[in-house]
Tab-separated table of C-alpha atoms in Angstrom:
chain	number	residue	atom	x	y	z
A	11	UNK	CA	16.555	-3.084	-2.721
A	12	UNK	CA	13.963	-0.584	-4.785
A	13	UNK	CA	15.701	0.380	-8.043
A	14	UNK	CA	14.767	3.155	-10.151
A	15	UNK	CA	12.793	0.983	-12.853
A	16	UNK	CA	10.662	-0.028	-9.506
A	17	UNK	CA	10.240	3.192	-8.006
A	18	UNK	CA	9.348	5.003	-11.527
A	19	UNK	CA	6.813	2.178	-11.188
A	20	UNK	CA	4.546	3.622	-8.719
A	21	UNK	CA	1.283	5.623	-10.065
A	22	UNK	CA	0.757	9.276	-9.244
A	23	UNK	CA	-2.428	9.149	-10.353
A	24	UNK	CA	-3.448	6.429	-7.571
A	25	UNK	CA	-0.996	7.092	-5.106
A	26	UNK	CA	-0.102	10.330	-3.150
A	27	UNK	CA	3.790	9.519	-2.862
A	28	UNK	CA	5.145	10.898	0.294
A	29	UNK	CA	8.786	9.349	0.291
A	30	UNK	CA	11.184	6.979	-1.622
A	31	UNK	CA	14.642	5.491	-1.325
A	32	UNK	CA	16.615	2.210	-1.784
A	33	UNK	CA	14.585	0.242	0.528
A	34	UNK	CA	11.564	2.367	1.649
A	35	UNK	CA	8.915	3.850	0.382
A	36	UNK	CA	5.956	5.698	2.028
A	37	UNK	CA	2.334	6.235	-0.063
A	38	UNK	CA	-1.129	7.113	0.562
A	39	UNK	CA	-3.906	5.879	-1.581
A	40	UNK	CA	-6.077	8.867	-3.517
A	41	UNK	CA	-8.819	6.241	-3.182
A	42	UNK	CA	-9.376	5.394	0.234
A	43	UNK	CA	-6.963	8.046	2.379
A	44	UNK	CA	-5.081	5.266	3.331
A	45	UNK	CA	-1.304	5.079	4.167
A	46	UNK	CA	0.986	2.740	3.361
A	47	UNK	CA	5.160	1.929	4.164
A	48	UNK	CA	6.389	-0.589	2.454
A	49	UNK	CA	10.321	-2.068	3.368
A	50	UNK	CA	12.207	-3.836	1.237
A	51	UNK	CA	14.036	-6.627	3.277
A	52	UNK	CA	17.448	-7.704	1.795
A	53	UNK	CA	17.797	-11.579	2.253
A	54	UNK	CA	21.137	-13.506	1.180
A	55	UNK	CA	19.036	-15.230	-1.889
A	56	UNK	CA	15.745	-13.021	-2.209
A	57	UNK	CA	14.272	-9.948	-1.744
A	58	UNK	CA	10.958	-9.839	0.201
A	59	UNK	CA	8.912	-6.527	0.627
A	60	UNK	CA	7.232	-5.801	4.044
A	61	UNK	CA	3.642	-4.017	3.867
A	62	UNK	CA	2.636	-1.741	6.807
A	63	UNK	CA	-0.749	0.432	6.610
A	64	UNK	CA	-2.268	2.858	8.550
A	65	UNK	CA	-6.046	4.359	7.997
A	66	UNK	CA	-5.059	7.773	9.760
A	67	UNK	CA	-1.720	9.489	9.499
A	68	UNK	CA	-1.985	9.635	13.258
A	69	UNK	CA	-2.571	6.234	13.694
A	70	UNK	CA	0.516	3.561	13.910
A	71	UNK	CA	1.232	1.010	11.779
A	72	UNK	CA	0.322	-2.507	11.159
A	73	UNK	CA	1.413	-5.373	9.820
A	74	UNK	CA	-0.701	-6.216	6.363
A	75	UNK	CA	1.942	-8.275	4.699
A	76	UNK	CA	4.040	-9.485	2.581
A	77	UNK	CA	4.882	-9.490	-1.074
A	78	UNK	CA	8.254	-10.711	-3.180
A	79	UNK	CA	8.624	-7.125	-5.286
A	80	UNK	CA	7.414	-3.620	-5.088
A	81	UNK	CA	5.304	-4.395	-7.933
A	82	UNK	CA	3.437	-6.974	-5.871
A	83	UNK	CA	3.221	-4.936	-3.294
A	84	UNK	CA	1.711	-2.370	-5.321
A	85	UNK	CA	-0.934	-4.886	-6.736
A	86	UNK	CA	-1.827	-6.376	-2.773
A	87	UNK	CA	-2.373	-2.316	-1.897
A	88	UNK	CA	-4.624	-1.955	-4.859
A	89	UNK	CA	-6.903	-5.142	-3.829
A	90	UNK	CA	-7.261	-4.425	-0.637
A	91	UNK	CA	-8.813	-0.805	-1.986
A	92	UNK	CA	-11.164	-2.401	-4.150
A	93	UNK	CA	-12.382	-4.856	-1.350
A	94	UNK	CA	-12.771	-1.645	0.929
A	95	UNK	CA	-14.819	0.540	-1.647
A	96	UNK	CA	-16.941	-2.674	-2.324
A	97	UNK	CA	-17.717	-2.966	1.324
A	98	UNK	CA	-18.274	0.269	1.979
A	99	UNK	CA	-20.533	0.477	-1.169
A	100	UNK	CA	-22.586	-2.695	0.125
A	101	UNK	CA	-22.868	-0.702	3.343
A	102	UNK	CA	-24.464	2.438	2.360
A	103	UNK	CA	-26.775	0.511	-0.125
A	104	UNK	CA	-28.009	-1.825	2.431
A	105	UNK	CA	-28.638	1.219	4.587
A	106	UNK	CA	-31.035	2.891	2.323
């Protein structure tokens, strides 16, 4: 479960934050467009946090991964924007 210390958490300077609650919690990234639901999965003796992404709000969701908090989850979102923008920065220079 997402408590309030986790939620609070979240940057709205880096993330558009489209929804929140106990267990989910629904962004988009300023930086690349893209969206991301993350679900916070309950377990007996741990909590594990499911990551889904999407590049388009019209496209569906995918599996990206895993993480054990929000926080993590936060940090795996924010890596995989900074290996995007790299690529897409080797891209257009190798174009020119």
């Amino acid at each position: 479960m997402f408590d309030t210390k986790d939620l609070e958490a979240i940057s709205q300077e880096y993330f558009n934050i489209i929804c929140t609650s106990e267990y989910d919690v629904t962004v988009q990234s300023k930086n690349t467009g893209h969206f991301w639901y993350l679900h916070n999965v309950t377990q007996p003796n741990a909590n594990a946090c499911v990551i889904f992404h999407k590049h388009k709000y019209s496209h569906p969701y995918h599996l990206h991964g895993r993480a054990k908090t929000l926080r993590q989850a936060i940090r795996n979102i924010q890596s995989h924007d900074k290996w995007l923008l790299q690529r897409e920065y080797k891209r257009k220079t190798l174009k020119k």
